[in-house]
Short mmCIF file of C-alpha atoms in Angstrom, two decimals:
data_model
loop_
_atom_site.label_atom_id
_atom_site.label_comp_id
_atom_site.label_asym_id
_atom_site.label_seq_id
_atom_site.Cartn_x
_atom_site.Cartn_y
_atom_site.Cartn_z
CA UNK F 1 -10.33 33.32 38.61
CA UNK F 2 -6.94 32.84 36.41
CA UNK F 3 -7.66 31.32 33.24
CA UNK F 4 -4.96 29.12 33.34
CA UNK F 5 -6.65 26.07 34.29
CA UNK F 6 -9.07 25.96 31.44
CA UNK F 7 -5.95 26.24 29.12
CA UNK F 8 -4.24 23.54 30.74
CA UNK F 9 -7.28 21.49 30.46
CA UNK F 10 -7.82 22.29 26.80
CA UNK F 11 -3.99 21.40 25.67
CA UNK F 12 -4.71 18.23 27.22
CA UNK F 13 -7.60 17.38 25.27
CA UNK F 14 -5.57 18.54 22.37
CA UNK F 15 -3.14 16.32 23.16
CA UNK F 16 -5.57 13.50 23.64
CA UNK F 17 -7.48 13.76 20.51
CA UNK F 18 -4.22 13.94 18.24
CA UNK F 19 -2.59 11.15 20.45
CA UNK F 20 -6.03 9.06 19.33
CA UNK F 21 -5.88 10.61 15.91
CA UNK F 22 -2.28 9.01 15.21
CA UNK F 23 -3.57 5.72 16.78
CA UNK F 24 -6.66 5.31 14.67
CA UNK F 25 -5.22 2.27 12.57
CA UNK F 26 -5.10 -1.20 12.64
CA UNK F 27 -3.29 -3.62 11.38
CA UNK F 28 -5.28 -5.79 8.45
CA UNK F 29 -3.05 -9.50 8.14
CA UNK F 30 -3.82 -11.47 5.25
CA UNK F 31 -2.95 -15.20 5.73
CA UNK F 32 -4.05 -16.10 1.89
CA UNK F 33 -2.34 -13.51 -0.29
CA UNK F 34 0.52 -13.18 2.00
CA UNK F 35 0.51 -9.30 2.70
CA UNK F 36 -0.17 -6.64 5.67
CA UNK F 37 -1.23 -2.99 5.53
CA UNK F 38 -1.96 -0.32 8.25
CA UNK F 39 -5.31 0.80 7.02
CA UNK F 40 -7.44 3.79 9.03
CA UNK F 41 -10.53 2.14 11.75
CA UNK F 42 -12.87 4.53 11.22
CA UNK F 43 -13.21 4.59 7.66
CA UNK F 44 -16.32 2.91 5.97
CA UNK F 45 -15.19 -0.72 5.03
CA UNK F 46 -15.93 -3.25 2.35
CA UNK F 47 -14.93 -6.28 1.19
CA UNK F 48 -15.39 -8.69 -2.05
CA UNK F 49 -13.70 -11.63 -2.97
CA UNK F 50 -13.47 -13.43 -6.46
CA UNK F 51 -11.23 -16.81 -6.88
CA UNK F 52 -7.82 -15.78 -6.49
CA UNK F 53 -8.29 -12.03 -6.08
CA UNK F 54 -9.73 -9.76 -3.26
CA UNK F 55 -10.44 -6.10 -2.80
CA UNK F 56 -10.99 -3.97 1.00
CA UNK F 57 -12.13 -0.68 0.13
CA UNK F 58 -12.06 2.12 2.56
CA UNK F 59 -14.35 5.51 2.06
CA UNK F 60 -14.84 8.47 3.83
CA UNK F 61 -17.44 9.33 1.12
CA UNK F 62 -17.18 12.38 -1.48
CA UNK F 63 -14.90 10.76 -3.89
CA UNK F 64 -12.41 10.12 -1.08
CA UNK F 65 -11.12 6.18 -0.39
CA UNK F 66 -8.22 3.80 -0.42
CA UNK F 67 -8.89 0.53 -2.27
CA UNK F 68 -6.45 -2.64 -1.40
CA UNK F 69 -6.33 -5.13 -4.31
CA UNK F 70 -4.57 -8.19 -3.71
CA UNK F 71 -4.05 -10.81 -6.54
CA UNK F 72 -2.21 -14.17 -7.47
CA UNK F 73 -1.70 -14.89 -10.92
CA UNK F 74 -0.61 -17.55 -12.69
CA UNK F 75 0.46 -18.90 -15.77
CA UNK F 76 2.40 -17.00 -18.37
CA UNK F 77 1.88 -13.91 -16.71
CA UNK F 78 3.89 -15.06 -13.63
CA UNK F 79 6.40 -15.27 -15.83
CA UNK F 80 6.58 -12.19 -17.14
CA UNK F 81 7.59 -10.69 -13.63
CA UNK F 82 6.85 -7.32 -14.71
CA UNK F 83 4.10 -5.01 -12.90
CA UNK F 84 1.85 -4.24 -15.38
CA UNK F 85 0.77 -0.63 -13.77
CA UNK F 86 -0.62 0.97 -17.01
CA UNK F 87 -3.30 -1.59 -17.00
CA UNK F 88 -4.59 1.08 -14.33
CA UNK F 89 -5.57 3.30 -16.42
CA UNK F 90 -6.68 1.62 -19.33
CA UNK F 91 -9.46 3.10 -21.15
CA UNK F 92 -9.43 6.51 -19.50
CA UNK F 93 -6.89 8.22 -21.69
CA UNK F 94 -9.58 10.95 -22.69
CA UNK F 95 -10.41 11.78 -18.61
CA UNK F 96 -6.71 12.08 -17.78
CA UNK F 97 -5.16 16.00 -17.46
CA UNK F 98 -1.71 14.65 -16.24
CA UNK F 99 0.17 12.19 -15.19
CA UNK F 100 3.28 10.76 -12.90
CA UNK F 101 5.33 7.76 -13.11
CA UNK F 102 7.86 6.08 -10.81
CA UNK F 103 10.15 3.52 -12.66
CA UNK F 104 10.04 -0.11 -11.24
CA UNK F 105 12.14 -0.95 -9.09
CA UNK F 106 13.30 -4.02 -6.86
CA UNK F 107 12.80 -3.27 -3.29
CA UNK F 108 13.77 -6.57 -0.35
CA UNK F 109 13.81 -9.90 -1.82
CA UNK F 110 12.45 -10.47 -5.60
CA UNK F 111 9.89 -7.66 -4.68
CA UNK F 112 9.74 -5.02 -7.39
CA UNK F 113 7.31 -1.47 -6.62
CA UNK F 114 5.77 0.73 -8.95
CA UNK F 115 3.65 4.10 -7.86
CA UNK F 116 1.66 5.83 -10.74
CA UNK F 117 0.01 9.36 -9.43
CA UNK F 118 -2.49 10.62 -12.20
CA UNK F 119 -5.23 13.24 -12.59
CA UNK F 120 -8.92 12.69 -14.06
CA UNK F 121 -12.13 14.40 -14.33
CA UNK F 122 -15.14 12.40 -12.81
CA UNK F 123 -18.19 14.25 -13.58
CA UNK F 124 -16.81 17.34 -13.90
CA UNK F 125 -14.94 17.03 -10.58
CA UNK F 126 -10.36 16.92 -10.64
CA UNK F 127 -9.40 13.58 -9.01
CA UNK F 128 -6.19 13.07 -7.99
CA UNK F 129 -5.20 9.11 -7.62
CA UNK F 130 -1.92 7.46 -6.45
CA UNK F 131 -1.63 4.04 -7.33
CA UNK F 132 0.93 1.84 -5.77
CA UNK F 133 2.01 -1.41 -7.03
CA UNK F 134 3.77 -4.55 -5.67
CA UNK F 135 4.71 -7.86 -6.71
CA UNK F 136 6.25 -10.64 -5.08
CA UNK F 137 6.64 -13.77 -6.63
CA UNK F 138 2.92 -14.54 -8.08
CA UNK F 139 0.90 -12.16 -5.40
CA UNK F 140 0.19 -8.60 -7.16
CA UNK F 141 -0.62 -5.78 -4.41
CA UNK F 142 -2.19 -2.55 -5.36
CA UNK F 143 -3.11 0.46 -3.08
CA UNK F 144 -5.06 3.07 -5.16
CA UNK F 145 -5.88 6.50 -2.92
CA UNK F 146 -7.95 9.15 -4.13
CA UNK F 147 -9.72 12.22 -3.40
CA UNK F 148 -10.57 15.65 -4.87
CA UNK F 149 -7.44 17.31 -6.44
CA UNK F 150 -8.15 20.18 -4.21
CA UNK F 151 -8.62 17.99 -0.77
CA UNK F 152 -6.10 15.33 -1.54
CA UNK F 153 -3.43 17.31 1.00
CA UNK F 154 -5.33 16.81 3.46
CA UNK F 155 -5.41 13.39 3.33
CA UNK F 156 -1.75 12.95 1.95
CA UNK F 157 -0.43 11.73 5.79
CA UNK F 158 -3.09 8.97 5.76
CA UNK F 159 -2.34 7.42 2.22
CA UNK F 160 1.74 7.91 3.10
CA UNK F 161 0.97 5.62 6.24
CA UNK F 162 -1.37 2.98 4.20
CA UNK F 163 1.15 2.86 1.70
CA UNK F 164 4.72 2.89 3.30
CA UNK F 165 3.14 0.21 5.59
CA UNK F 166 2.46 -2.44 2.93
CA UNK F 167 4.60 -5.36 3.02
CA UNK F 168 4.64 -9.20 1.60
CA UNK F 169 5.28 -10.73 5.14
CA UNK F 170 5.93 -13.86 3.14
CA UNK F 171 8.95 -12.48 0.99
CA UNK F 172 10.71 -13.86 3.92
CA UNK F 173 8.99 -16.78 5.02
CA UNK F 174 7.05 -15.17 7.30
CA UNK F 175 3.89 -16.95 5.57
CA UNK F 176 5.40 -19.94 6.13
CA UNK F 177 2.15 -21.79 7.99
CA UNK F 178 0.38 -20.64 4.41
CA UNK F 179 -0.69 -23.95 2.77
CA UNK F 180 -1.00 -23.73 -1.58
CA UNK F 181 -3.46 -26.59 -2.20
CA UNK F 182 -2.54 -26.82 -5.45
CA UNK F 183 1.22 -27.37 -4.07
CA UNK F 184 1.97 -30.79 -2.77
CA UNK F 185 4.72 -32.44 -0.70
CA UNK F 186 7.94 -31.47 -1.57
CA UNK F 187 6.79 -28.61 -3.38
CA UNK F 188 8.03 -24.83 -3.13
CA UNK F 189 6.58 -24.15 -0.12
CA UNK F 190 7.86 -27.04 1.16
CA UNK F 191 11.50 -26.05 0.54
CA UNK F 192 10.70 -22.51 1.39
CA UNK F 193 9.70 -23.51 4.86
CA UNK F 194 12.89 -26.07 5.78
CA UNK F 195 14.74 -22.92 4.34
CA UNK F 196 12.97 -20.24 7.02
CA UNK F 197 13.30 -23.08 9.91
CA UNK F 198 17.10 -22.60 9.08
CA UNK F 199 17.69 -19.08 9.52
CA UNK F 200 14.87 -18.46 12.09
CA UNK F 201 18.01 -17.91 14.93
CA UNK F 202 20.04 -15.10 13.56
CA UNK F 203 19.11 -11.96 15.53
CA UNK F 204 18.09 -9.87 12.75
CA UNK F 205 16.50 -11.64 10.31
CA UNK F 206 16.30 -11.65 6.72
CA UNK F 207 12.72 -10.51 6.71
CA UNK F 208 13.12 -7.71 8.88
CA UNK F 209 16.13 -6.30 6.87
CA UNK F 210 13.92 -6.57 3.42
CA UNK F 211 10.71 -5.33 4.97
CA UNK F 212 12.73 -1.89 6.02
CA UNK F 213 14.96 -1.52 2.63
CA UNK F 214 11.09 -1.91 1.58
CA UNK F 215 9.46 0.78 3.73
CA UNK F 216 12.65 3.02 3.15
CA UNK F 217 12.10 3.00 -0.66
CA UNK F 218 8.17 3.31 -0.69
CA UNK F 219 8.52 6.48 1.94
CA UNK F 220 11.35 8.14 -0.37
CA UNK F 221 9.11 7.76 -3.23
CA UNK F 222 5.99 9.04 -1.38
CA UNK F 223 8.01 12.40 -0.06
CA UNK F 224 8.91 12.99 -3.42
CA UNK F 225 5.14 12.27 -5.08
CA UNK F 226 4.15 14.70 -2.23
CA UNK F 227 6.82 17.03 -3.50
CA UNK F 228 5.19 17.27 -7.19
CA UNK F 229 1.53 17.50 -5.92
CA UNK F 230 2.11 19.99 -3.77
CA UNK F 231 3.89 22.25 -6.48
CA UNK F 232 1.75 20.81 -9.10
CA UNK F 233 5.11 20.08 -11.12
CA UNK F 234 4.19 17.20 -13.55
CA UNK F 235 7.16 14.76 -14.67
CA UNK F 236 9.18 11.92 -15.10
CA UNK F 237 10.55 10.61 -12.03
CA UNK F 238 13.58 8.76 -13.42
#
């Protein structure tokens, strides 16, 4: 009996588990904080939510998990309209072996991105983190993946997807059904929606164009992070 057959049947399952392997996401929508992020289904998740900031963390166990951070801040430090990424790693100067830094940089509309990728010893195991940062008018996002130095590469295609997939739909209005109950009539997001209404017809919106120049950036920086772990070359990306 040819063999054949069996193969045939085997690259088909192949085929079939990576097909279901590429398709194991979903998409996770906030409606609050303004932001969406492709995030992996069958990873462990967990949620907590405190006043005007939430965190989904996702874990595969053994050191190995993607936490989502989203924030709204007020006050003065609005107004500083800086991302304040070193606060990251505050207090663990004496556990960090090395370090890489992205500069900040304005990506789509009054969006700026920052990615931090930084090595630590946690009980005597090398983590390797990558720390992504974005803020859009008062909403902070971070994206922090981790996992042992020495297995981080083989989970380096599902951070690139979590992270290159982050985007404030409401940079463009998209949010616009959001209601700020601290914002009345009139207010902001008043004017912000009679301003989306407006340009709602053209064919290629506004949004779409500032969610790619978004993506475009965040993926160029990520090929180039993957660059330096995977030679273990440890820099200034300027």
């Amino acid at each position: 009996m040819s063999r054949y057959p069996f193969r045939y049947v085997l690259l088909v399952c192949c085929a079939c588990i990576l097909s279901a392997a590429e398709d194991n996401f979903i998409l996770h929508r906030d409606e609050v904080f303004l932001y969406s992020v492709s995030i992996p289904s069958d990873w462990k998740k967990s949620r907590m939510d405190v006043e005007n900031k939430h965190t989904i963390i996702l874990s595969t166990g053994n050191n190995i998990d993607i936490t989502v951070t989203a924030l709204r801040v007020e006050g003065g430090e609005r107004k500083k309209g800086k991302i304040r990424g070193e606060g990251d790693i505050n207090g663990m100067w004496p556990l960090l072996l090395k370090i890489i830094e992205t500069k900040e940089l304005a990506v789509g509309n009054n969006t700026l991105c920052k990615i931090l990728v930084y090595e630590y010893n946690q009980g005597g195991t090398r983590i390797l983190k990558r720390s992504m940062f974005l803020k859009f008018s008062n909403y902070l996002l971070s994206i922090e993946c981790r996992a042992p130095t020495r297995y981080f590469h083989r989970y380096t295609d599902v951070f690139n997807r979590v992270m290159a997939s982050a985007t404030f739909f409401g940079a463009a209005g998209a949010g616009e059904n959001i209601k700020n109950k601290n914002e009345g009539e009139g207010g902001p997001v008043m004017k912000a929606q009679e301003a989306i209404k407006e340009t709602r017809e053209n064919k290629e919106t506004k949004e779409n164009k500032e969610i790619k120049e978004t993506k475009d950036y965040i993926e160029s920086e990520l090929k180039t992070i993957e660059k330096l772990e995977q030679q273990r070359i440890i820099k200034r990306i300027e």
